[in-house]
């Protein structure tokens, strides 16, 4: 990448501009109205990653007004987070229907957003990541000619159907967004290589690192988790999470069966699996016979408890994106049960290994680690390649000092 492009992209991190109560074009906030920012989110990882940014926006006082548009894509997982993080729901879209297809979800989201954006008329939309909620936010923003800032921009697995539908969602959101908040230099490079104008790309880190730091500093384990960890003292804990749509069916059942057999052969290992509410995941647990005294199937944990559980793990096995971003901060070894990863930085950090879409490979890797756990013992908390905990500040600095949404909106509209 040419050095001037890198310099531009790195601008927000290399030389963060403090907010001094004046707009970039010299407009004083006394004369200018606050920028109305609407955040569209509705899944567990979106709430976790959006929280630090919304707090930071709130902390900037009169420069912004905030409007949270909650899509409620995951109600069971989202509501405890909204309560814990004290995130207000200004508009709740209530689009969840049992067994609905992606198209039905997307069309419900678009219809609901159409009405809300008409009424709320924000200057800027914030979307995060690659969910159907984020795609709907990007598309509705485009239809309403509202500039969209995309947090966690520039991730690519390189495979249209893995993860599904997230890989295509994130590519489409790149086309729809005006501003792109990239977590890593390689994400910046991807966006520039795809022709995104460099002045629209900001290297900010991923606010999940901020969220993890905020939560670990302020929330001890609950009594229930404390009791579970005490009960399992002396055991090697494998923490499992799995919910990816492209794994459901034979592959997920295969991974679960491998873990069941591994646990049966190792009396010093216990599996703790906070089971995702998706019925497809629960079905595969039953079909794989994932049960027994050393297999703890539990409800999804509150975010702080889940982080404390990860901290106690001997090994983490997961298909989650967010967990790949968290484990480097926690110094925990992770086996990624996916065909590929859009987060190669986790592998490069030495904290994660890619299993591939192959239960047989998982079985082989587990056997190797049981025989020789040098890698596991060697994984230490490291400089997290996804951020340093200042991502929310970098994002909001970009919003305040570099981006002028009010002007942008009028120029898009004209
Ligand atoms: N997580 C949680 N409780 C749990 C399992 C996961 O709070 O019981 C958190 C986890 O720490 C991570 C996020 O949820 O921050 C990951 O969510 P998910 O796996 O649903 O989505 P993905 O990361 O794959 O987009």
Tab-separated table of C-alpha atoms and ligand atoms in Angstrom:
chain	number	residue	atom	x	y	z
A	1	UNK	CA	0.000	0.000	0.000
A	2	UNK	CA	1.459	3.432	-0.869
A	3	UNK	CA	2.761	5.248	2.240
A	4	UNK	CA	0.446	8.242	1.791
A	5	UNK	CA	-2.594	5.950	1.829
A	6	UNK	CA	-1.363	4.211	4.946
A	7	UNK	CA	-0.739	7.570	6.581
A	8	UNK	CA	-4.249	8.710	5.763
A	9	UNK	CA	-5.835	5.537	7.011
A	10	UNK	CA	-3.827	5.607	10.211
A	11	UNK	CA	-4.675	9.223	10.829
A	12	UNK	CA	-7.266	8.673	13.544
A	13	UNK	CA	-4.976	6.398	15.542
A	14	UNK	CA	-1.636	8.070	14.908
A	15	UNK	CA	-2.781	11.575	15.675
A	16	UNK	CA	-6.070	11.542	17.494
A	17	UNK	CA	-7.582	14.990	17.479
A	18	UNK	CA	-9.103	15.956	20.789
A	19	UNK	CA	-12.601	17.345	20.777
A	20	UNK	CA	-12.507	21.004	21.729
A	21	UNK	CA	-16.143	21.924	21.319
A	22	UNK	CA	-15.822	23.223	17.781
A	23	UNK	CA	-16.839	21.639	14.546
A	24	UNK	CA	-14.153	20.953	11.946
A	25	UNK	CA	-15.462	23.603	9.630
A	26	UNK	CA	-15.079	26.114	12.452
A	27	UNK	CA	-18.737	26.028	13.425
A	28	UNK	CA	-19.121	26.530	17.146
A	29	UNK	CA	-21.400	24.078	18.912
A	30	UNK	CA	-23.231	27.104	20.266
A	31	UNK	CA	-24.413	27.821	16.751
A	32	UNK	CA	-24.553	24.285	15.390
A	33	UNK	CA	-27.158	21.790	16.508
A	34	UNK	CA	-25.920	18.480	17.924
A	35	UNK	CA	-25.323	15.662	15.497
A	36	UNK	CA	-28.072	13.098	15.876
A	37	UNK	CA	-26.514	9.661	15.770
A	38	UNK	CA	-28.722	6.581	15.467
A	39	UNK	CA	-27.165	3.243	16.376
A	40	UNK	CA	-28.820	0.198	14.813
A	41	UNK	CA	-28.144	-3.061	16.648
A	42	UNK	CA	-29.904	-6.106	17.979
A	43	UNK	CA	-27.629	-9.099	18.543
A	44	UNK	CA	-25.430	-10.013	21.498
A	45	UNK	CA	-22.063	-9.232	19.860
A	46	UNK	CA	-23.385	-5.964	18.438
A	47	UNK	CA	-24.526	-4.777	21.865
A	48	UNK	CA	-21.161	-5.708	23.398
A	49	UNK	CA	-19.187	-3.902	20.687
A	50	UNK	CA	-21.537	-0.920	20.434
A	51	UNK	CA	-21.634	-0.273	24.202
A	52	UNK	CA	-18.222	1.454	24.563
A	53	UNK	CA	-18.924	3.645	21.521
A	54	UNK	CA	-22.337	4.705	22.823
A	55	UNK	CA	-20.843	5.473	26.234
A	56	UNK	CA	-18.125	7.547	24.610
A	57	UNK	CA	-20.666	9.458	22.514
A	58	UNK	CA	-22.680	10.098	25.657
A	59	UNK	CA	-19.576	11.361	27.422
A	60	UNK	CA	-18.963	13.984	24.731
A	61	UNK	CA	-21.891	16.023	26.045
A	62	UNK	CA	-23.793	18.389	23.809
A	63	UNK	CA	-22.055	17.555	20.523
A	64	UNK	CA	-24.327	14.566	19.936
A	65	UNK	CA	-27.769	13.268	20.598
A	66	UNK	CA	-28.173	9.512	20.554
A	67	UNK	CA	-30.980	7.341	19.379
A	68	UNK	CA	-30.729	3.571	19.812
A	69	UNK	CA	-32.691	1.532	17.308
A	70	UNK	CA	-32.886	-1.976	18.711
A	71	UNK	CA	-33.656	-4.551	16.054
A	72	UNK	CA	-34.161	-7.308	18.666
A	73	UNK	CA	-32.635	-9.957	16.424
A	74	UNK	CA	-31.613	-11.910	19.591
A	75	UNK	CA	-34.048	-10.877	22.322
A	76	UNK	CA	-33.046	-13.483	24.942
A	77	UNK	CA	-29.375	-12.689	24.616
A	78	UNK	CA	-29.797	-8.946	24.146
A	79	UNK	CA	-32.101	-7.883	26.960
A	80	UNK	CA	-29.690	-8.746	29.811
A	81	UNK	CA	-26.958	-6.777	28.009
A	82	UNK	CA	-29.181	-3.733	27.537
A	83	UNK	CA	-29.945	-3.830	31.264
A	84	UNK	CA	-26.352	-4.444	32.309
A	85	UNK	CA	-24.942	-1.699	30.090
A	86	UNK	CA	-27.900	0.622	30.787
A	87	UNK	CA	-28.504	1.105	27.091
A	88	UNK	CA	-31.774	2.808	26.388
A	89	UNK	CA	-34.014	1.517	23.638
A	90	UNK	CA	-35.449	4.512	21.798
A	91	UNK	CA	-37.022	2.375	19.092
A	92	UNK	CA	-37.594	-1.354	19.319
A	93	UNK	CA	-38.298	-3.059	16.005
A	94	UNK	CA	-39.675	-6.337	17.324
A	95	UNK	CA	-38.930	-8.329	14.176
A	96	UNK	CA	-38.241	-11.722	15.703
A	97	UNK	CA	-40.499	-14.556	14.482
A	98	UNK	CA	-39.936	-18.248	15.139
A	99	UNK	CA	-38.303	-20.030	12.211
A	100	UNK	CA	-38.262	-17.017	9.880
A	101	UNK	CA	-35.934	-17.068	6.869
A	102	UNK	CA	-33.163	-14.528	6.360
A	103	UNK	CA	-35.242	-12.844	3.662
A	104	UNK	CA	-38.229	-12.561	5.951
A	105	UNK	CA	-36.019	-11.107	8.684
A	106	UNK	CA	-34.391	-8.646	6.295
A	107	UNK	CA	-37.685	-7.488	4.837
A	108	UNK	CA	-39.193	-6.997	8.309
A	109	UNK	CA	-36.109	-5.043	9.357
A	110	UNK	CA	-36.233	-2.810	6.290
A	111	UNK	CA	-39.948	-2.077	6.664
A	112	UNK	CA	-39.527	-1.233	10.340
A	113	UNK	CA	-36.399	0.880	9.776
A	114	UNK	CA	-38.103	2.809	7.002
A	115	UNK	CA	-40.718	4.117	9.430
A	116	UNK	CA	-38.265	4.758	12.275
A	117	UNK	CA	-35.735	6.639	10.133
A	118	UNK	CA	-38.494	8.765	8.682
A	119	UNK	CA	-39.544	9.741	12.182
A	120	UNK	CA	-36.124	9.998	13.867
A	121	UNK	CA	-34.327	11.586	10.908
A	122	UNK	CA	-30.766	11.070	12.210
A	123	UNK	CA	-27.697	12.746	10.699
A	124	UNK	CA	-25.618	9.583	10.889
A	125	UNK	CA	-26.272	5.867	11.302
A	126	UNK	CA	-23.898	3.579	13.173
A	127	UNK	CA	-23.862	-0.099	12.309
A	128	UNK	CA	-21.481	-2.759	13.581
A	129	UNK	CA	-20.171	-5.943	12.056
A	130	UNK	CA	-21.939	-8.263	9.667
A	131	UNK	CA	-25.365	-9.281	10.926
A	132	UNK	CA	-28.621	-9.029	9.010
A	133	UNK	CA	-29.458	-6.109	11.341
A	134	UNK	CA	-26.290	-4.304	10.252
A	135	UNK	CA	-27.019	-4.968	6.582
A	136	UNK	CA	-30.578	-3.663	6.993
A	137	UNK	CA	-29.237	-0.560	8.783
A	138	UNK	CA	-26.766	0.091	5.959
A	139	UNK	CA	-29.365	-0.348	3.244
A	140	UNK	CA	-32.050	1.692	4.997
A	141	UNK	CA	-29.481	4.439	5.632
A	142	UNK	CA	-28.639	4.447	1.938
A	143	UNK	CA	-32.309	4.614	0.949
A	144	UNK	CA	-32.843	7.547	3.307
A	145	UNK	CA	-29.594	9.211	2.190
A	146	UNK	CA	-28.220	9.108	5.716
A	147	UNK	CA	-24.458	8.525	5.921
A	148	UNK	CA	-23.574	5.233	7.552
A	149	UNK	CA	-20.477	4.620	9.685
A	150	UNK	CA	-19.528	0.944	9.744
A	151	UNK	CA	-17.691	-0.332	12.832
A	152	UNK	CA	-15.522	-3.450	12.276
A	153	UNK	CA	-15.176	-2.764	8.565
A	154	UNK	CA	-12.871	-4.645	6.213
A	155	UNK	CA	-13.142	-8.223	7.509
A	156	UNK	CA	-13.158	-10.838	4.761
A	157	UNK	CA	-12.988	-14.621	4.898
A	158	UNK	CA	-12.692	-14.801	1.109
A	159	UNK	CA	-15.541	-17.308	0.864
A	160	UNK	CA	-19.034	-16.054	-0.036
A	161	UNK	CA	-20.786	-18.738	1.994
A	162	UNK	CA	-18.577	-18.903	5.073
A	163	UNK	CA	-19.538	-17.436	7.404
A	164	UNK	CA	-23.067	-17.381	6.043
A	165	UNK	CA	-24.657	-14.912	5.584
A	166	UNK	CA	-22.119	-12.677	7.349
A	167	UNK	CA	-19.395	-12.627	4.670
A	168	UNK	CA	-21.763	-11.260	2.034
A	169	UNK	CA	-23.352	-8.898	4.565
A	170	UNK	CA	-20.024	-7.285	5.352
A	171	UNK	CA	-19.095	-6.909	1.689
A	172	UNK	CA	-22.450	-5.278	0.978
A	173	UNK	CA	-22.174	-2.987	4.009
A	174	UNK	CA	-18.826	-1.757	2.671
A	175	UNK	CA	-20.633	-0.682	-0.501
A	176	UNK	CA	-23.378	1.030	1.481
A	177	UNK	CA	-21.325	2.782	4.170
A	178	UNK	CA	-19.809	6.235	3.937
A	179	UNK	CA	-17.289	5.815	6.780
A	180	UNK	CA	-15.369	2.661	7.598
A	181	UNK	CA	-13.942	2.014	11.084
A	182	UNK	CA	-11.382	-0.751	10.631
A	183	UNK	CA	-9.977	-2.753	13.526
A	184	UNK	CA	-6.584	-3.731	12.105
A	185	UNK	CA	-4.074	-2.534	9.476
A	186	UNK	CA	-4.953	-5.547	7.360
A	187	UNK	CA	-8.660	-4.580	7.454
A	188	UNK	CA	-7.644	-1.094	6.280
A	189	UNK	CA	-5.636	-2.613	3.469
A	190	UNK	CA	-8.587	-4.768	2.371
A	191	UNK	CA	-10.862	-1.739	2.151
A	192	UNK	CA	-8.333	0.311	0.199
A	193	UNK	CA	-7.682	-2.596	-2.171
A	194	UNK	CA	-11.432	-2.720	-2.844
A	195	UNK	CA	-11.375	0.939	-3.815
A	196	UNK	CA	-12.813	2.567	-0.701
A	197	UNK	CA	-11.532	6.176	-0.673
A	198	UNK	CA	-8.747	6.441	1.926
A	199	UNK	CA	-10.204	9.564	3.517
A	200	UNK	CA	-13.246	7.459	4.476
A	201	UNK	CA	-11.228	4.738	6.240
A	202	UNK	CA	-10.142	4.986	9.880
A	203	UNK	CA	-7.951	2.576	11.797
A	204	UNK	CA	-9.684	2.491	15.162
A	205	UNK	CA	-9.273	-0.971	16.667
A	206	UNK	CA	-12.302	-3.023	17.673
A	207	UNK	CA	-14.369	-1.757	20.624
A	208	UNK	CA	-14.763	-5.335	21.886
A	209	UNK	CA	-11.379	-4.837	23.558
A	210	UNK	CA	-12.735	-1.723	25.303
A	211	UNK	CA	-15.835	-3.698	26.366
A	212	UNK	CA	-13.759	-6.545	27.773
A	213	UNK	CA	-11.562	-4.148	29.756
A	214	UNK	CA	-14.533	-2.156	31.082
A	215	UNK	CA	-16.409	-5.279	32.143
A	216	UNK	CA	-13.489	-7.128	33.732
A	217	UNK	CA	-12.528	-4.020	35.708
A	218	UNK	CA	-16.019	-3.542	37.076
A	219	UNK	CA	-17.784	-6.906	37.352
A	220	UNK	CA	-16.663	-9.819	39.550
A	221	UNK	CA	-18.016	-13.315	38.849
A	222	UNK	CA	-21.572	-13.989	40.023
A	223	UNK	CA	-22.192	-16.361	42.944
A	224	UNK	CA	-23.440	-19.041	40.515
A	225	UNK	CA	-20.318	-18.909	38.382
A	226	UNK	CA	-18.117	-18.791	41.444
A	227	UNK	CA	-19.839	-21.955	42.729
A	228	UNK	CA	-19.423	-23.726	39.373
A	229	UNK	CA	-15.725	-22.855	39.177
A	230	UNK	CA	-15.182	-24.021	42.756
A	231	UNK	CA	-16.887	-27.313	41.950
A	232	UNK	CA	-14.621	-27.773	38.932
A	233	UNK	CA	-11.424	-26.867	40.754
A	234	UNK	CA	-8.568	-29.107	39.652
A	235	UNK	CA	-10.313	-29.979	36.386
A	236	UNK	CA	-9.135	-28.837	32.978
A	237	UNK	CA	-12.069	-26.808	31.641
A	238	UNK	CA	-12.852	-26.759	27.935
A	239	UNK	CA	-15.223	-23.888	27.150
A	240	UNK	CA	-17.289	-24.516	24.033
A	241	UNK	CA	-19.469	-22.106	22.064
A	242	UNK	CA	-21.029	-22.898	18.728
A	243	UNK	CA	-23.855	-21.395	16.752
A	244	UNK	CA	-22.687	-20.715	13.173
A	245	UNK	CA	-25.347	-21.364	10.596
A	246	UNK	CA	-22.874	-22.866	8.104
A	247	UNK	CA	-21.805	-25.488	10.694
A	248	UNK	CA	-25.301	-26.566	11.675
A	249	UNK	CA	-26.235	-30.152	10.863
A	250	UNK	CA	-23.592	-32.829	10.324
A	251	UNK	CA	-20.542	-30.646	10.995
A	252	UNK	CA	-21.770	-29.281	14.317
A	253	UNK	CA	-22.952	-32.735	15.392
A	254	UNK	CA	-19.542	-34.100	14.412
A	255	UNK	CA	-17.673	-31.519	16.534
A	256	UNK	CA	-19.973	-32.238	19.496
A	257	UNK	CA	-19.487	-36.009	19.159
A	258	UNK	CA	-15.703	-35.559	19.089
A	259	UNK	CA	-15.825	-33.493	22.278
A	260	UNK	CA	-18.151	-36.039	23.941
A	261	UNK	CA	-15.684	-38.847	23.165
A	262	UNK	CA	-12.670	-36.807	24.255
A	263	UNK	CA	-14.299	-35.992	27.606
A	264	UNK	CA	-15.227	-39.661	28.092
A	265	UNK	CA	-11.554	-40.616	27.664
A	266	UNK	CA	-10.110	-37.900	29.965
A	267	UNK	CA	-11.366	-37.871	33.526
A	268	UNK	CA	-9.470	-34.661	34.318
A	269	UNK	CA	-11.338	-32.636	31.658
A	270	UNK	CA	-14.793	-31.040	31.951
A	271	UNK	CA	-16.666	-29.408	29.094
A	272	UNK	CA	-18.657	-26.250	29.877
A	273	UNK	CA	-20.972	-25.258	27.049
A	274	UNK	CA	-23.230	-22.202	27.356
A	275	UNK	CA	-25.696	-23.347	24.725
A	276	UNK	CA	-26.886	-20.752	22.213
A	277	UNK	CA	-30.710	-20.481	22.209
A	278	UNK	CA	-30.850	-21.251	18.479
A	279	UNK	CA	-32.963	-24.464	18.341
A	280	UNK	CA	-30.611	-25.925	15.714
A	281	UNK	CA	-27.766	-25.905	18.274
A	282	UNK	CA	-29.912	-27.525	20.964
A	283	UNK	CA	-31.027	-30.185	18.486
A	284	UNK	CA	-27.424	-31.115	17.624
A	285	UNK	CA	-26.539	-31.421	21.339
A	286	UNK	CA	-29.244	-34.035	21.698
A	287	UNK	CA	-28.391	-35.838	18.449
A	288	UNK	CA	-24.691	-35.971	19.343
A	289	UNK	CA	-25.472	-37.323	22.816
A	290	UNK	CA	-23.597	-34.428	24.362
A	291	UNK	CA	-24.392	-35.228	27.993
A	292	UNK	CA	-22.818	-36.714	31.108
A	293	UNK	CA	-21.395	-35.654	34.465
A	294	UNK	CA	-18.334	-33.986	32.922
A	295	UNK	CA	-20.379	-32.168	30.311
A	296	UNK	CA	-22.077	-29.054	31.640
A	297	UNK	CA	-24.659	-27.687	29.237
A	298	UNK	CA	-25.669	-24.344	30.696
A	299	UNK	CA	-27.714	-21.334	29.614
A	300	UNK	CA	-25.849	-18.514	27.873
A	301	UNK	CA	-23.932	-16.540	30.472
A	302	UNK	CA	-24.102	-12.887	31.234
A	303	UNK	CA	-21.131	-11.195	29.517
A	304	UNK	CA	-18.987	-10.689	32.667
A	305	UNK	CA	-19.518	-14.279	33.778
A	306	UNK	CA	-18.638	-15.557	30.335
A	307	UNK	CA	-15.354	-13.618	30.398
A	308	UNK	CA	-14.578	-15.003	33.869
A	309	UNK	CA	-15.352	-18.497	32.591
A	310	UNK	CA	-12.970	-17.952	29.644
A	311	UNK	CA	-10.307	-16.844	32.095
A	312	UNK	CA	-10.637	-20.177	33.898
A	313	UNK	CA	-10.464	-22.255	30.733
A	314	UNK	CA	-7.717	-24.715	29.909
A	315	UNK	CA	-8.827	-24.542	26.268
A	316	UNK	CA	-11.552	-22.708	24.326
A	317	UNK	CA	-13.269	-24.327	21.335
A	318	UNK	CA	-15.500	-21.939	19.419
A	319	UNK	CA	-16.860	-20.795	16.064
A	320	UNK	CA	-17.491	-17.272	17.380
A	321	UNK	CA	-15.983	-14.166	15.834
A	322	UNK	CA	-15.960	-12.117	19.039
A	323	UNK	CA	-14.203	-14.813	21.039
A	324	UNK	CA	-11.324	-14.765	18.536
A	325	UNK	CA	-10.960	-11.071	19.394
A	326	UNK	CA	-11.197	-11.601	23.153
A	327	UNK	CA	-8.846	-14.532	23.752
A	328	UNK	CA	-5.605	-12.615	22.981
A	329	UNK	CA	-6.422	-10.215	25.844
A	330	UNK	CA	-7.173	-13.133	28.150
A	331	UNK	CA	-4.176	-15.260	27.108
A	332	UNK	CA	-6.343	-18.290	26.389
A	333	UNK	CA	-5.734	-20.876	23.661
A	334	UNK	CA	-8.563	-21.169	21.159
A	335	UNK	CA	-9.413	-23.813	18.570
A	336	UNK	CA	-11.534	-22.147	15.882
A	337	UNK	CA	-14.074	-24.695	14.635
A	338	UNK	CA	-14.644	-23.085	11.261
A	339	UNK	CA	-13.593	-23.612	7.676
A	340	UNK	CA	-11.771	-20.273	7.608
A	341	UNK	CA	-11.391	-17.109	9.593
A	342	UNK	CA	-11.714	-13.468	8.696
A	343	UNK	CA	-9.593	-12.745	11.756
A	344	UNK	CA	-6.180	-14.194	10.822
A	345	UNK	CA	-4.632	-11.828	13.368
A	346	UNK	CA	-5.882	-14.208	16.100
A	347	UNK	CA	-3.934	-17.064	14.505
A	348	UNK	CA	-0.878	-14.864	13.930
A	349	UNK	CA	-0.931	-13.806	17.601
A	350	UNK	CA	-0.290	-17.456	18.503
A	351	UNK	CA	-3.469	-17.648	20.645
A	352	UNK	CA	-5.658	-19.427	18.115
A	353	UNK	CA	-5.466	-22.384	15.757
A	354	UNK	CA	-7.832	-23.021	12.881
A	355	UNK	CA	-9.435	-26.464	12.940
A	356	UNK	CA	-11.210	-26.256	9.576
A	357	UNK	CA	-14.612	-27.714	8.800
A	358	UNK	CA	-13.528	-31.112	9.984
A	359	UNK	CA	-14.530	-32.910	13.189
A	360	UNK	CA	-11.727	-35.435	12.437
A	361	UNK	CA	-9.144	-32.639	12.612
A	362	UNK	CA	-10.644	-31.447	15.898
A	363	UNK	CA	-10.276	-34.995	17.285
A	364	UNK	CA	-6.637	-35.113	16.163
A	365	UNK	CA	-5.832	-31.681	17.605
A	366	UNK	CA	-7.439	-32.503	20.958
A	367	UNK	CA	-5.485	-35.759	21.203
A	368	UNK	CA	-2.260	-33.929	20.417
A	369	UNK	CA	-2.957	-31.304	23.069
A	370	UNK	CA	-3.824	-33.921	25.688
A	371	UNK	CA	-0.504	-35.638	24.978
A	372	UNK	CA	1.541	-32.431	24.850
A	373	UNK	CA	0.050	-29.180	26.134
A	374	UNK	CA	3.136	-27.035	25.501
A	375	UNK	CA	1.166	-24.712	23.218
A	376	UNK	CA	-1.650	-24.370	25.760
A	377	UNK	CA	0.713	-23.553	28.589
A	378	UNK	CA	2.656	-21.147	26.368
A	379	UNK	CA	-0.303	-18.961	25.393
A	380	UNK	CA	-0.059	-15.744	27.368
A	381	UNK	CA	-2.071	-12.546	27.388
A	382	UNK	CA	-0.530	-10.580	24.572
A	383	UNK	CA	-0.791	-7.248	22.808
A	384	UNK	CA	-4.245	-7.679	21.354
A	385	UNK	CA	-4.045	-7.270	17.555
A	386	UNK	CA	-7.685	-6.121	17.496
A	387	UNK	CA	-7.300	-3.086	19.708
A	388	UNK	CA	-5.870	-1.523	22.817
A	389	UNK	CA	-9.039	-0.510	24.625
A	390	UNK	CA	-9.167	2.973	23.077
A	391	UNK	CA	-11.231	2.082	20.084
A	392	UNK	CA	-14.410	3.875	21.165
A	393	UNK	CA	-12.417	7.060	21.587
A	394	UNK	CA	-10.825	6.681	18.141
A	395	UNK	CA	-14.234	6.074	16.554
A	396	UNK	CA	-15.879	9.037	18.237
A	397	UNK	CA	-12.859	11.240	17.474
A	398	UNK	CA	-13.382	10.365	13.829
A	399	UNK	CA	-17.075	11.181	14.135
A	400	UNK	CA	-16.450	14.533	15.824
A	401	UNK	CA	-13.354	15.855	14.181
A	402	UNK	CA	-13.086	14.379	10.762
A	403	UNK	CA	-16.590	13.535	9.731
A	404	UNK	CA	-19.199	16.217	9.448
A	405	UNK	CA	-22.402	14.207	9.148
A	406	UNK	CA	-24.709	17.179	8.890
A	407	UNK	CA	-22.806	18.503	5.920
A	408	UNK	CA	-22.373	15.028	4.512
A	409	UNK	CA	-26.083	14.382	4.648
A	410	UNK	CA	-26.894	17.586	2.818
A	411	UNK	CA	-24.280	16.795	0.176
A	412	UNK	CA	-25.623	13.225	-0.250
A	413	UNK	CA	-29.132	14.605	-0.559
A	414	UNK	CA	-28.290	17.254	-3.123
B	1	LIG	N1	-20.749	-14.427	25.056
B	1	LIG	C1	-21.480	-14.162	26.219
B	1	LIG	N2	-22.092	-15.209	26.860
B	1	LIG	C2	-22.039	-16.477	26.418
B	1	LIG	C3	-21.305	-16.741	25.209
B	1	LIG	C4	-20.691	-15.700	24.562
B	1	LIG	O1	-21.561	-13.020	26.671
B	1	LIG	O2	-22.610	-17.370	27.046
B	1	LIG	C5	-20.095	-13.300	24.353
B	1	LIG	C6	-18.664	-13.520	23.956
B	1	LIG	O3	-17.788	-13.136	24.997
B	1	LIG	C7	-18.513	-12.640	22.734
B	1	LIG	C8	-19.884	-12.665	22.131
B	1	LIG	O4	-20.780	-13.126	23.128
B	1	LIG	O5	-18.208	-11.300	23.084
B	1	LIG	C9	-19.899	-13.588	20.945
B	1	LIG	O6	-21.170	-13.706	20.477
B	1	LIG	P1	-21.578	-14.747	19.357
B	1	LIG	O7	-20.678	-15.938	19.443
B	1	LIG	O8	-23.042	-14.936	19.505
B	1	LIG	O9	-21.368	-13.957	18.023
B	1	LIG	P2	-20.108	-13.775	17.068
B	1	LIG	O10	-18.971	-13.311	17.904
B	1	LIG	O11	-19.846	-15.089	16.423
B	1	LIG	O12	-20.547	-12.747	16.097
